[in-house]
CSV table of C-alpha atoms in Angstrom, one decimal:
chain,number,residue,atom,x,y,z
A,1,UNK,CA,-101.9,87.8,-166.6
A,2,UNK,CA,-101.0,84.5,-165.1
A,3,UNK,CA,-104.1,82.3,-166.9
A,4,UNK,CA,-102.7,83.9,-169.7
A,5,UNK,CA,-99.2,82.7,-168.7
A,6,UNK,CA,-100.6,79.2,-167.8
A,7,UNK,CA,-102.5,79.2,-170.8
A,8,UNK,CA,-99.9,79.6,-172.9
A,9,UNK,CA,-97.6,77.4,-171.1
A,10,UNK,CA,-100.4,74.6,-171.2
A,11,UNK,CA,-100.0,75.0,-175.1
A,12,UNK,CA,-96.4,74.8,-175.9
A,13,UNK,CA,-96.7,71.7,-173.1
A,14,UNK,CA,-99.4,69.8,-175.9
A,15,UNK,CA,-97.3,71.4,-178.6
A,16,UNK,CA,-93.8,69.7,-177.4
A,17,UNK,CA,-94.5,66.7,-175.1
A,18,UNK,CA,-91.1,65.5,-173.9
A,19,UNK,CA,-89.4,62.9,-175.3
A,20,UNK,CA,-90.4,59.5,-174.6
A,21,UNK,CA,-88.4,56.7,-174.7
A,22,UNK,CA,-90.4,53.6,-176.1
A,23,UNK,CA,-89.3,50.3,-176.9
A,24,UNK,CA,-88.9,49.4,-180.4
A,25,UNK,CA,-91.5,47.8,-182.3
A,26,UNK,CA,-90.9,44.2,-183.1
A,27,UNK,CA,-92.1,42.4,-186.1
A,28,UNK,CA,-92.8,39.2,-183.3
A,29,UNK,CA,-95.1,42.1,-181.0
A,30,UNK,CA,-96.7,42.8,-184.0
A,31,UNK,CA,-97.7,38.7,-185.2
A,32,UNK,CA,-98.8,38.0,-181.5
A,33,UNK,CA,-101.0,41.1,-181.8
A,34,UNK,CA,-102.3,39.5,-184.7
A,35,UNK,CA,-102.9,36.2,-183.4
A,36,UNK,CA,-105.3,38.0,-180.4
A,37,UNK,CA,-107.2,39.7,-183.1
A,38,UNK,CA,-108.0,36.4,-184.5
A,39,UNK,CA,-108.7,35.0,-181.4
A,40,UNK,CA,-111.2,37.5,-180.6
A,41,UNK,CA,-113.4,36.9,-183.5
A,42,UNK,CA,-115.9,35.3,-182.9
A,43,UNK,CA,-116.3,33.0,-186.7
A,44,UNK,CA,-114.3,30.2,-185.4
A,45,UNK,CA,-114.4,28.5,-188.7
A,46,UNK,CA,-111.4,31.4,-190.0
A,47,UNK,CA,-109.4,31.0,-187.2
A,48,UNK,CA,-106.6,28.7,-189.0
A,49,UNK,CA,-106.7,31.3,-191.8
A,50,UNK,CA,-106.5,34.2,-190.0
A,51,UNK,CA,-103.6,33.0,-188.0
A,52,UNK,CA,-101.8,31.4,-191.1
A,53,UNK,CA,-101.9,35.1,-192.8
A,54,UNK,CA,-100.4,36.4,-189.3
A,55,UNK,CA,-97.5,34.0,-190.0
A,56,UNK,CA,-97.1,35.2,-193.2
A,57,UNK,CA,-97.4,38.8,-192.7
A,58,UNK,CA,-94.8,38.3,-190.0
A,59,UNK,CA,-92.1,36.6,-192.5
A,60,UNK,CA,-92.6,39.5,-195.2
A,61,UNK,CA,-91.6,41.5,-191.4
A,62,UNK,CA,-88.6,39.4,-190.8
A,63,UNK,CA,-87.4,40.3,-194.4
A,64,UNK,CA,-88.5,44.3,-194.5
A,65,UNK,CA,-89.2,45.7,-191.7
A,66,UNK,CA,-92.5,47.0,-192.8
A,67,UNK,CA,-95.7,45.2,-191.0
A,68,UNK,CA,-99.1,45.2,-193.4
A,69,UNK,CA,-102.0,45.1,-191.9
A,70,UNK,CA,-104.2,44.7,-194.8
A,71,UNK,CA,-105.7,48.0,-194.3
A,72,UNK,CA,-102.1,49.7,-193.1
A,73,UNK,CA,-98.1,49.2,-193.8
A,74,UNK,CA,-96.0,50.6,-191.5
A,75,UNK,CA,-92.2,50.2,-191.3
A,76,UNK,CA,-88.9,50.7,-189.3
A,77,UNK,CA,-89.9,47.5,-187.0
A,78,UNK,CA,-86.7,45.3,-185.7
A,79,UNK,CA,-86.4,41.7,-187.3
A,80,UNK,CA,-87.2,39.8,-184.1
């Protein structure tokens, strides 16, 4: 009776994790994680591109809100 009891307590726990109180995304967090991607790879000669496109990815954030990836948009980021 008490596994069961844990078991089901372990559950709801997964099911309902406590709130969590992040800091807001920020268009700016979002360009600087851009810039390390481009850093990291390891075709040097698309480095000024890659990092231009980060710039402009973050000004279409200043504007919306919404960050896009290429491959994802996402929105509700602060315009900082």
């Amino acid at each position: 009776m008490i596994v069961a009891t844990s078991a089901v307590l372990a559950t709801l726990a997964l099911l309902f994790p406590p709130a969590v109180a992040a800091a807001p995304m920020r268009c700016s967090g979002e360009q600087t994680a851009c810039v390390t991607g481009c850093k990291k790879n390891p075709d040097r000669s698309t480095l000024s591109i890659c990092i231009t496109n980060c710039g402009l990815r973050q000004s279409v954030c200043m504007k919306t809100g919404c960050w896009d990836s290429g491959m994802q948009k996402y929105c509700g980021l602060l315009k900082q």
